[in-house]
Short mmCIF file of C-alpha atoms in Angstrom, two decimals:
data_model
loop_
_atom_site.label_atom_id
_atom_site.label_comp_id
_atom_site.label_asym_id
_atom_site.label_seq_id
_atom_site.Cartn_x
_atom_site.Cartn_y
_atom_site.Cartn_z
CA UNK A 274 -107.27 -40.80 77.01
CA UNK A 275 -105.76 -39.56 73.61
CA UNK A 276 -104.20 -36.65 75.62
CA UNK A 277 -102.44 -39.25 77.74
CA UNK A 278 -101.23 -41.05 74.97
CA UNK A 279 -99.43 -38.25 73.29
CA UNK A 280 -98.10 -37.04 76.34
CA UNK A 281 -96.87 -40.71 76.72
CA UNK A 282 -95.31 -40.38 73.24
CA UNK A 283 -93.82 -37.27 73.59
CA UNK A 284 -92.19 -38.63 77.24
CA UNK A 285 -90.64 -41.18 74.84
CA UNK A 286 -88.98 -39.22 71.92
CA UNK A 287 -87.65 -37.04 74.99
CA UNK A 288 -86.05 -40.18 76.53
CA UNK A 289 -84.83 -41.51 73.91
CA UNK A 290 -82.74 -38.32 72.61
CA UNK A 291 -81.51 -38.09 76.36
CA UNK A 292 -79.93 -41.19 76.79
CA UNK A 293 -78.80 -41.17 72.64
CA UNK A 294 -75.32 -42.23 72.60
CA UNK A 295 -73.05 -40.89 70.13
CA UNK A 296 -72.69 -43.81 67.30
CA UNK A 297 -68.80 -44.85 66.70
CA UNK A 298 -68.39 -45.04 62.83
CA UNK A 299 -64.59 -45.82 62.84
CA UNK A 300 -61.34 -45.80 64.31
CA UNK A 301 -57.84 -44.58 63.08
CA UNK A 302 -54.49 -43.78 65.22
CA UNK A 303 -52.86 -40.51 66.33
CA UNK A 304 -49.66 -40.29 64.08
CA UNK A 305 -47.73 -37.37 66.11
CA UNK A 306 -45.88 -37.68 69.37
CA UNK A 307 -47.86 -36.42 71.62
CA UNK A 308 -51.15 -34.55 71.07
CA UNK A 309 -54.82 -32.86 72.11
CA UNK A 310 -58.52 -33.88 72.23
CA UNK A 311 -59.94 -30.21 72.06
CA UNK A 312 -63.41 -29.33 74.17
CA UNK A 313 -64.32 -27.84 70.70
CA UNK A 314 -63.19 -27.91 67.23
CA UNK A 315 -60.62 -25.34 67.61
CA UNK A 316 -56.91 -25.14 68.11
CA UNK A 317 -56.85 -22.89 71.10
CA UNK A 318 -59.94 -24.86 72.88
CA UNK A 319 -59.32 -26.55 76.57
CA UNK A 320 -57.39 -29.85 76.25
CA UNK A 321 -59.32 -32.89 77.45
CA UNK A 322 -56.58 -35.45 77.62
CA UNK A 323 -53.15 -36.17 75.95
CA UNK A 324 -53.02 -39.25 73.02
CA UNK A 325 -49.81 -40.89 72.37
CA UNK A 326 -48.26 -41.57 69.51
CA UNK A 327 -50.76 -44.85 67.63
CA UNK A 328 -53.18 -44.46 70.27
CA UNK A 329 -56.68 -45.83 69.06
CA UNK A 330 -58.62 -42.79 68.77
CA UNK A 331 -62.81 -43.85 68.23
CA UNK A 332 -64.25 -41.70 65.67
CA UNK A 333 -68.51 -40.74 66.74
CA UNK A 334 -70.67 -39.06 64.61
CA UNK A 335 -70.92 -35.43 65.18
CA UNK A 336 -74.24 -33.32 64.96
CA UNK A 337 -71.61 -30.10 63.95
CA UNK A 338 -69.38 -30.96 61.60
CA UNK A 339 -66.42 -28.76 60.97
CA UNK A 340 -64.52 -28.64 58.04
CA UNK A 341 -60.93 -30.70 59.05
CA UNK A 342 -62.15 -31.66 62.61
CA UNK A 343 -63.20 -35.02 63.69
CA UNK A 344 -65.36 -35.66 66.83
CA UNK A 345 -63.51 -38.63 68.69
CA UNK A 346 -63.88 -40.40 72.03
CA UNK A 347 -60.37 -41.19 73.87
CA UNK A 348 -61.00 -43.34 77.01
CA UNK A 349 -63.59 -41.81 78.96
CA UNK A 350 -63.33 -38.45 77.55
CA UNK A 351 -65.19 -37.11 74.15
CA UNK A 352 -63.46 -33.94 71.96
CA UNK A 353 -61.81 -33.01 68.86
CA UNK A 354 -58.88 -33.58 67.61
CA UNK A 355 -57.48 -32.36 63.22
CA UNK A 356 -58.40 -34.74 61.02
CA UNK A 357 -54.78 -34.54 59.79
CA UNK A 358 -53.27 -35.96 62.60
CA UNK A 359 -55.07 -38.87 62.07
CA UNK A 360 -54.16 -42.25 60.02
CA UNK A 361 -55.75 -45.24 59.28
CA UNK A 362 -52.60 -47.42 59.60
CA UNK A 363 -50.91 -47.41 62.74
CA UNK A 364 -47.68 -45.15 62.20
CA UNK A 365 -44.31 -46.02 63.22
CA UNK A 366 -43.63 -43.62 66.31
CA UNK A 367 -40.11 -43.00 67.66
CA UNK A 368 -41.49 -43.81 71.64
CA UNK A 369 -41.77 -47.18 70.36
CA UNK A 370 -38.81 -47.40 68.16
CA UNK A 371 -36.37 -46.05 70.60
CA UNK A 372 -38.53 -46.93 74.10
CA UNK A 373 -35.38 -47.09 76.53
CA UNK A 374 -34.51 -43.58 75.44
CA UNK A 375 -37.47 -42.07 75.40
CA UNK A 376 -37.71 -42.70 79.28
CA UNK A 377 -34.57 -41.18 79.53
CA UNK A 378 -37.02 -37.21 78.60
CA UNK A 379 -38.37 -38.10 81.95
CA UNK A 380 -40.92 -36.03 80.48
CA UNK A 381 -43.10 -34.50 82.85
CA UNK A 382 -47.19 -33.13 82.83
CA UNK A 383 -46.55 -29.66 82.08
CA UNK A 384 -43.94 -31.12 79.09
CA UNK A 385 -46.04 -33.73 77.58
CA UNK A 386 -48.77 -30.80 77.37
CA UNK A 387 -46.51 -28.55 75.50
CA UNK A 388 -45.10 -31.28 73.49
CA UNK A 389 -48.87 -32.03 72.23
CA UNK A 390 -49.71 -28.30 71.63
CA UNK A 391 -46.50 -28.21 69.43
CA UNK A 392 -48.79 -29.65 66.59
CA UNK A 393 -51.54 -27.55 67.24
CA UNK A 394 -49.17 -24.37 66.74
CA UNK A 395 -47.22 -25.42 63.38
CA UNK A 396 -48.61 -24.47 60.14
CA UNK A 397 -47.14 -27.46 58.56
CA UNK A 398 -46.45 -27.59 54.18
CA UNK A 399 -44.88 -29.81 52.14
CA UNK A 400 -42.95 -28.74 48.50
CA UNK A 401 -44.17 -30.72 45.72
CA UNK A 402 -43.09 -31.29 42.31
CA UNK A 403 -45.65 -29.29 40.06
CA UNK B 46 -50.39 -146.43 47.66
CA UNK B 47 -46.97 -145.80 46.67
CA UNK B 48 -47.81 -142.34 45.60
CA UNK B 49 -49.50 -141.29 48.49
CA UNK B 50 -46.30 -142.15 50.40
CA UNK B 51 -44.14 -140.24 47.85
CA UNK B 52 -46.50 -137.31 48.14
CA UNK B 53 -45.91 -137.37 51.99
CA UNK B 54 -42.34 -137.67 51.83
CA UNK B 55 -41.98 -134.88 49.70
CA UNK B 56 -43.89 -132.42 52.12
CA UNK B 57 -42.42 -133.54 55.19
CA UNK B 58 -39.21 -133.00 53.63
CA UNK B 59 -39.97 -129.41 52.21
CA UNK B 60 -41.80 -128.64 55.70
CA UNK B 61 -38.35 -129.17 57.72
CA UNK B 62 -36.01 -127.52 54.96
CA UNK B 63 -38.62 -124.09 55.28
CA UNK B 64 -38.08 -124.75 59.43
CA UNK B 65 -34.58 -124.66 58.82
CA UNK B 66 -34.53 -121.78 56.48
CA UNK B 67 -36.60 -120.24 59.14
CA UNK B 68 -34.22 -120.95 61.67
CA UNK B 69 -30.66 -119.06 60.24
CA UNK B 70 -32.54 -115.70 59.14
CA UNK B 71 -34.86 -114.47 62.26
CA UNK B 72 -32.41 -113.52 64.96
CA UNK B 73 -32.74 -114.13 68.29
CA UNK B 74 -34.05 -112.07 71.05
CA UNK B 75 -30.59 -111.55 72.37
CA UNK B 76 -29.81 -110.75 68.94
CA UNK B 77 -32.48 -108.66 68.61
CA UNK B 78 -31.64 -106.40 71.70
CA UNK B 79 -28.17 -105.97 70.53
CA UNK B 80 -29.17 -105.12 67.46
CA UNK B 81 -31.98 -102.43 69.53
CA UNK B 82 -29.19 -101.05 71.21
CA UNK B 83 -26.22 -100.69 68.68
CA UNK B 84 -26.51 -96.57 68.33
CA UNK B 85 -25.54 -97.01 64.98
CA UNK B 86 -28.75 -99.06 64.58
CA UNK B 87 -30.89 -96.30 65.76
CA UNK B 88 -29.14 -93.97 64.61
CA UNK B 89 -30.09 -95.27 60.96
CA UNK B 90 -33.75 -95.80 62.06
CA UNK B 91 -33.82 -91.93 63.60
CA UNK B 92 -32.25 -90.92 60.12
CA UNK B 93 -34.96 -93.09 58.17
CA UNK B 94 -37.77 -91.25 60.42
CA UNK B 95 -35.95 -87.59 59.70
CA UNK B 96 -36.24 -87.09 63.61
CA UNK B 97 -32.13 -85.52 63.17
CA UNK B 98 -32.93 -83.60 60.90
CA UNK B 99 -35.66 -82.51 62.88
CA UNK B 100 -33.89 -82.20 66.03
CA UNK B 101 -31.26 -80.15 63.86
CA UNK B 102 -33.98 -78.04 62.49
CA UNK B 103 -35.60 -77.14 65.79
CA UNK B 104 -32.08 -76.18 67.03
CA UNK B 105 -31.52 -73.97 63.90
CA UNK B 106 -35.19 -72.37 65.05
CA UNK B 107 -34.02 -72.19 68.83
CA UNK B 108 -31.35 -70.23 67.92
CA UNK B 109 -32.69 -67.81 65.25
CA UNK B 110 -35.13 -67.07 67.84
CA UNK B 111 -32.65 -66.19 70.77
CA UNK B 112 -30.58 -64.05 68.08
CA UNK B 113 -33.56 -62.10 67.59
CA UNK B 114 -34.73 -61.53 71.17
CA UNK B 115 -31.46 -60.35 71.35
CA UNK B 116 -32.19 -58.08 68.58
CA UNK B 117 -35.21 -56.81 69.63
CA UNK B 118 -33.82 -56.16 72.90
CA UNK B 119 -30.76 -54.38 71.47
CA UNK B 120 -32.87 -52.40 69.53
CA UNK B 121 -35.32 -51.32 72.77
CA UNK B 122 -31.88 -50.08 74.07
CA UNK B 123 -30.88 -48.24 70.97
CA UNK B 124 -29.35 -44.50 70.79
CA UNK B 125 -31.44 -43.18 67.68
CA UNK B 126 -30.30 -42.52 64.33
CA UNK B 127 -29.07 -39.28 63.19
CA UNK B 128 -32.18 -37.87 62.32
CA UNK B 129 -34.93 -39.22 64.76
CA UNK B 130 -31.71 -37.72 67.22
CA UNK B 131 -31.85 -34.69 66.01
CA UNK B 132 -36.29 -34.96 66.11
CA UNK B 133 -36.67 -35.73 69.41
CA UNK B 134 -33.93 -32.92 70.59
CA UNK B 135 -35.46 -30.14 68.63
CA UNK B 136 -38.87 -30.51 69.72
CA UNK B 137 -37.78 -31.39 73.39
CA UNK B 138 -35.82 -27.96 73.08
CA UNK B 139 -38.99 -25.91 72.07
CA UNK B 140 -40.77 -27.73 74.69
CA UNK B 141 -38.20 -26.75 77.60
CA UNK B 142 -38.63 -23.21 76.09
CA UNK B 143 -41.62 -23.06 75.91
CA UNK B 144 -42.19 -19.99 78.18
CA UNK B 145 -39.11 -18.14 76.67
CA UNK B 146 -40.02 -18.82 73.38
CA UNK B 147 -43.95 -17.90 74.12
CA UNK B 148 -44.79 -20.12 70.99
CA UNK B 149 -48.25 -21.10 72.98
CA UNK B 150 -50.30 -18.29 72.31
CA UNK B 151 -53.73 -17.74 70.03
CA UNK B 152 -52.84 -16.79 65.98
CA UNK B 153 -54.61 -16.59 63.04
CA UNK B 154 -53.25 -17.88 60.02
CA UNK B 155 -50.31 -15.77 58.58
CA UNK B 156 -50.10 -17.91 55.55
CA UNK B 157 -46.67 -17.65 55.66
CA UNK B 158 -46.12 -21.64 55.16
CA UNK B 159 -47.54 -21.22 52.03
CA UNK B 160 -45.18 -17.91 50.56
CA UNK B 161 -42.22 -20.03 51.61
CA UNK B 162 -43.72 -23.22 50.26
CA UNK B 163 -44.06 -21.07 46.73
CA UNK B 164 -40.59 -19.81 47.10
CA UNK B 165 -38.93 -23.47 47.56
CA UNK B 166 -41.12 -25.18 44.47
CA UNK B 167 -39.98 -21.94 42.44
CA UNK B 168 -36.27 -22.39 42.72
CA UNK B 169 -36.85 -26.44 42.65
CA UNK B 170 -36.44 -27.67 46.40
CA UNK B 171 -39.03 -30.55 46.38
CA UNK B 172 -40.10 -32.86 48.82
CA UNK B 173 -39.48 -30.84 51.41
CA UNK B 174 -41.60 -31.34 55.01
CA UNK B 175 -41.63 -27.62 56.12
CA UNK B 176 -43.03 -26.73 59.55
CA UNK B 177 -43.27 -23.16 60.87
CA UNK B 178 -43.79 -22.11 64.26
CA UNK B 179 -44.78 -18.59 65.24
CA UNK B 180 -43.57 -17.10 68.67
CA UNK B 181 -44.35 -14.15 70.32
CA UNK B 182 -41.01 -13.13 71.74
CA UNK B 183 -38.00 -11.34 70.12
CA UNK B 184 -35.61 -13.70 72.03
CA UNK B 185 -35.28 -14.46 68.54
CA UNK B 186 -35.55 -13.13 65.14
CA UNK B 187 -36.14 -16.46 63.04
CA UNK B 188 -34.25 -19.73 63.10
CA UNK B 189 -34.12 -23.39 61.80
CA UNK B 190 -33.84 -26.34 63.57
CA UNK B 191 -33.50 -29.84 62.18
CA UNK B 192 -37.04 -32.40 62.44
CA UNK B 193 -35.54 -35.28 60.53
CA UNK B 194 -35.12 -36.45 56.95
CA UNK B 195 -36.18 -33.70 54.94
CA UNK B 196 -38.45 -32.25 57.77
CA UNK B 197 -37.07 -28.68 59.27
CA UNK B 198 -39.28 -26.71 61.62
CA UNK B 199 -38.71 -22.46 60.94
CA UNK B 200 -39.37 -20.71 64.40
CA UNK B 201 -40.33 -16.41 63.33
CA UNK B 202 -40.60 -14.06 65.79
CA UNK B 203 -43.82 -12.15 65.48
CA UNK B 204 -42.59 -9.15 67.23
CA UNK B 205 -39.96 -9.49 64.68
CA UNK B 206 -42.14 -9.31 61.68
CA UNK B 207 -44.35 -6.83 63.04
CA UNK B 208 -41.60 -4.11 63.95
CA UNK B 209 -39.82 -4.58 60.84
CA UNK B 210 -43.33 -5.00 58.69
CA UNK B 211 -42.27 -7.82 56.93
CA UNK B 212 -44.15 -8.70 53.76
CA UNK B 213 -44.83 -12.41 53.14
CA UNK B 214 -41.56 -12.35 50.72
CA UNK B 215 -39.44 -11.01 52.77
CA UNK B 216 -40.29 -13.46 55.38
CA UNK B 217 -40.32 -16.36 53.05
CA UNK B 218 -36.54 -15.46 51.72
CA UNK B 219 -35.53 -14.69 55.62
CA UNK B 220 -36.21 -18.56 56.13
CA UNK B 221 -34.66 -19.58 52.56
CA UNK B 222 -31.63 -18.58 54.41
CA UNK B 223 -32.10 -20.40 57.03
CA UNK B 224 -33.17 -23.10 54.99
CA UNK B 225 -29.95 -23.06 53.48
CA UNK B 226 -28.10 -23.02 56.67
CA UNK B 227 -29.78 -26.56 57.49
CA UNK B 228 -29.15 -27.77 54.08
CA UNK B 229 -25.29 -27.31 54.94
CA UNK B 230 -25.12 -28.62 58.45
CA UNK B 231 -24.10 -25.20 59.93
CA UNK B 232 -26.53 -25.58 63.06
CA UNK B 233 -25.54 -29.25 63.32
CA UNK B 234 -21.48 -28.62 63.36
CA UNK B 235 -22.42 -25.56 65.54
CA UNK B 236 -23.77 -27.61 68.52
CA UNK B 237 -21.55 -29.92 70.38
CA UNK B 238 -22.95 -33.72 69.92
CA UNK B 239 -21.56 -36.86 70.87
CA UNK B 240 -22.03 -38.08 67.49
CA UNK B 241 -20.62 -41.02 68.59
CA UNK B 242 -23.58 -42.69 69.71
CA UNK B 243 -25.45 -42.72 66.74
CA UNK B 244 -26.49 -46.37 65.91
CA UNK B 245 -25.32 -47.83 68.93
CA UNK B 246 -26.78 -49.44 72.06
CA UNK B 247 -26.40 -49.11 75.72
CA UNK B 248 -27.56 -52.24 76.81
CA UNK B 249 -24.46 -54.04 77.99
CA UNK B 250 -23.71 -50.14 79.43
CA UNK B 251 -25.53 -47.15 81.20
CA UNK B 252 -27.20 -44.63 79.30
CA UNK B 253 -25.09 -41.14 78.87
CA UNK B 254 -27.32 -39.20 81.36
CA UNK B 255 -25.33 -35.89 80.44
CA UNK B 256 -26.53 -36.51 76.75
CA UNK B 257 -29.87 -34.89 76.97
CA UNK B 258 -28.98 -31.93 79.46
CA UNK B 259 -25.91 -30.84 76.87
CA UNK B 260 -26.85 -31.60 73.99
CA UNK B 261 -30.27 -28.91 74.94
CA UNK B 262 -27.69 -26.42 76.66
CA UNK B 263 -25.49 -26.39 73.36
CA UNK B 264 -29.02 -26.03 71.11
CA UNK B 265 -29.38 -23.15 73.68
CA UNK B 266 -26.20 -21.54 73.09
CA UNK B 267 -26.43 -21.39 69.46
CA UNK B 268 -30.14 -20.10 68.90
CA UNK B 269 -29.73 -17.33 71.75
CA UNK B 270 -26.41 -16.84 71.78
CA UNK B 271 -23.91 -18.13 69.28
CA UNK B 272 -25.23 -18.56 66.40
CA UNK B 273 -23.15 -18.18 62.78
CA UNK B 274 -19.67 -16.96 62.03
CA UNK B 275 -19.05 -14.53 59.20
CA UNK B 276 -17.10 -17.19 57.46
CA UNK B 277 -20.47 -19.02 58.07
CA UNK B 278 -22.51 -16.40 56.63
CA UNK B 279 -20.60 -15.56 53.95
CA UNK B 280 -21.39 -18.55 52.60
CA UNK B 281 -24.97 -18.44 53.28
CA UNK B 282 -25.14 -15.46 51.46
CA UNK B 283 -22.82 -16.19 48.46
CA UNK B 284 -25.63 -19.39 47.95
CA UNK B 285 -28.61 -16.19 48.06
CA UNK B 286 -26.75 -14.73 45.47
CA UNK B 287 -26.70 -17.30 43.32
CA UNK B 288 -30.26 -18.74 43.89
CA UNK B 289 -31.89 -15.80 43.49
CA UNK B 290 -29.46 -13.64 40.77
CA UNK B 291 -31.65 -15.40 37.96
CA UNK B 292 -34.85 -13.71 39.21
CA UNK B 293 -33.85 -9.58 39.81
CA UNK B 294 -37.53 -9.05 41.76
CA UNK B 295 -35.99 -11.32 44.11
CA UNK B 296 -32.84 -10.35 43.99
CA UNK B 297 -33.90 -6.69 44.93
CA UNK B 298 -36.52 -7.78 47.58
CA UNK B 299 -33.57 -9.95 49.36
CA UNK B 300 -31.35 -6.84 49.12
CA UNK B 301 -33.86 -4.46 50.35
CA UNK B 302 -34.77 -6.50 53.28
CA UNK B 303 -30.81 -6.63 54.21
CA UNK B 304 -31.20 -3.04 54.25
CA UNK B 305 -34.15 -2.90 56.10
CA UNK B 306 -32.73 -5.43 58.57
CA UNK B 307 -29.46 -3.48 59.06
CA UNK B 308 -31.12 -0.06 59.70
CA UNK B 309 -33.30 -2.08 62.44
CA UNK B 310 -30.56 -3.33 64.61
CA UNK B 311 -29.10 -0.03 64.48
CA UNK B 312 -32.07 1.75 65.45
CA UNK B 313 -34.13 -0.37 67.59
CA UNK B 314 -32.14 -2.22 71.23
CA UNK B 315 -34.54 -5.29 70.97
CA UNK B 316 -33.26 -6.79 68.41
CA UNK B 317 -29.40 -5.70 69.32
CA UNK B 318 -28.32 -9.51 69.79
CA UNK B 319 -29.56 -10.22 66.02
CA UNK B 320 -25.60 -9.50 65.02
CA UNK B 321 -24.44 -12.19 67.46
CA UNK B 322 -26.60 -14.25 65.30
CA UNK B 323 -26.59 -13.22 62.19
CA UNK B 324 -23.14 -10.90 61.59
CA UNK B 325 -23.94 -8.66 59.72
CA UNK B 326 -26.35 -7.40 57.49
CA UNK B 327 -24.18 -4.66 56.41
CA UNK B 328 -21.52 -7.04 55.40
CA UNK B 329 -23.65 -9.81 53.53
CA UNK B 330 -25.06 -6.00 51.94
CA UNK B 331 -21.41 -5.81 50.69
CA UNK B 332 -20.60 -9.20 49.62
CA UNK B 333 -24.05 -9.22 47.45
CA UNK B 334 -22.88 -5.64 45.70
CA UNK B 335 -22.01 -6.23 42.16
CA UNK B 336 -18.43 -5.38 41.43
CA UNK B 337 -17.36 -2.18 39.30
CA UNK B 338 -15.29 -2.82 36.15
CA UNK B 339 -12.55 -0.26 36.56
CA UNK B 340 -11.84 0.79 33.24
#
């Protein structure tokens, strides 16, 4: 009987990790033009989807944190994406400003791809008074 | 007895004078319609109940609001400004050129953003958005391109860097140049735009389709083909001078690196088209040469 009991509770912590969802503990916008959600917290790691510019991105807690990374869920799909291309405030982006022109890129797939991996590849700086 | 009659007399007789009084200051119905429909009439009454000044109000608010759906609309259909013209083209440009350029490709961090970041606080350029992009092709050497207000993105050739073993200052004062060359507009006047547009709308007209095609065929022409005059360069390198004569280490490093440069596109025939870019390195070595006092 007490065999059957443990086996009943360890059947229950086993469940209960399985169908664990990832907790959301905040949300904050994408503030480039186009970008990634990585497979893993690395610049050269598969893309998942493409965000637009002050998409909604849902921040989830991450078992693995990496220094500069955020785990984030986009739609259906769950990655990583820089913390640095994240804001709280939704940004001002120039495919809202200027909407009518920005249809006039008739951007394509393979475009709006490279356009997002454009801010994986810079190493971006910014001169400051000392 | 007497006085009861007086007493009645008196109130019948104040009883028909009120009647009377009555009579000549309530008007009649007739009266009273006339009175309903004289527009002057309710004109007063709509002024007393501020209804016109209501009505006038909610006009005033009618038309605010078309003027700014108009507004909004206009703007929807806007060209953009200057510099979010000049954002969207350069990246769109790197995008389309992508596979030329080969500026997708796995790197580790060359650290070079922060040499050049150094370089720009130490001669006082502040508030400057810098962004570099690496790419693994010698299609070109290194080049600016405009990202905005204050924002310039610095494409270096890796290839580039690698055959001529480029230190981190010699790479950081190769993009001071070209830092200087955006500073003075030289890629901007270099590339045909219709600067025309710039602020306007084409709303009440169609959009320029040729726009986008040239204006990415004349960003072509100058980074792979074109690129700076000697009148151009001169300048460029007359500003070195003077930026860097107050700090010799520099100085030296920019003048070896000419040299170093110059014996490169003698020597080596993939990085021949850097003089159709950059005339010449044995020139700008001549310009920077102090004079000799002939005595």
């Amino acid at each position: 009987m007490e065999s059957m009991i443990r086996f009943g509770f360890v059947i229950l912590i086993l469940s209960f990790n399985l169908f664990a969802k990832d907790e959301e503990v905040g949300r904050l916008y994408y503030k480039n033009f186009l970008g990634h959600v990585h497979e893993n917290p690395s610049k050269d790691s598969t893309s998942k989807t493409v965000v637009q510019c002050s998409h909604s991105v849902k921040l989830l807690s991450s078992k693995n944190k990496i220094d500069g990374w955020v785990y984030v869920e986009v739609g259906e799909d769950k990655g990583y994406i820089e913390e640095k291309h994240l804001v709280v405030k939704r940004p001002d982006c120039l495919q809202q400003k200027y909407p009518k022109f920005y249809n006039q890129l008739d951007l394509n797939l393979s475009e709006m791809y490279f356009w997002g991996r454009l801010y994986d590849h810079y190493f971006e700086v910014e001169t400051r008074i000392k | 007895m007497e006085r009861s009659y007086l007493f009645i007399f008196t109130l019948t007789t104040l009883i028909s004078f009120y009647s009377n009084a009555q009579e000549k200051i309530s008007p009649t119905q007739e009266e009273k319609e006339v009175k309903v429909l004289n527009f002057n009439n309710i004109k007063s009454v709509l002024k007393n109940d501020g209804l016109i000044s209501k009505k006038n109000e909610k006009e005033k608010l009618v038309t605010k609001i078309k003027e700014e759906r108009k507004k909004i609309l206009i703007e929807k259909y806007s060209y953009p400004s200057e510099e979010d013209f000049y954002k969207f083209l350069t990246e769109l440009w790197l995008v389309r050129n992508a596979q030329v350029l080969q500026w997708d490709f796995p790197k580790p961090e060359y650290g070079i953003e922060i040499a050049f970041k150094g370089l720009l606080e130490k001669i006082g350029y502040y508030n400057k958005k810098i962004k570099i992009l690496m790419v693994n092709s010698p299609v070109i050497s290194h080049f600016a391109l405009p990202l905005g207000n204050n924002e310039f993105v610095f494409l270096v050739s890796l290839p580039f860097i690698r055959t001529m073993d480029l230190t981190k200052v010699d790479i950081a004062l190769l993009l001071l140049e070209d830092y200087f060359r955006l500073e003075q507009k030289l890629f901007i006047n270099n590339i045909n735009v219709d600067k025309t547009i710039f602020d306007k709308n084409f709303l009440d007209e169609t959009f320029n389709k040729k726009l986008i095609p040239e204006t990415l065929e004349s960003y072509s022409r100058v980074i792979l083909k074109t690129g700076f005059n000697f009148q151009q360069q001169f300048e460029i390198t007359k500003k070195m001078n003077e930026v860097l004569t107050s700090d010799q280490p520099l100085w030296g490093a920019y003048y070896k690196l000419l040299n170093k440069i110059d014996r490169l596109i003698k020597s080596d025939l993939l990085f021949k088209d850097y003089l159709k870019i950059y005339p010449s390195p044995e020139l700008q070595l001549q310009w920077l040469k102090p004079k000799k006092d002939i005595l």
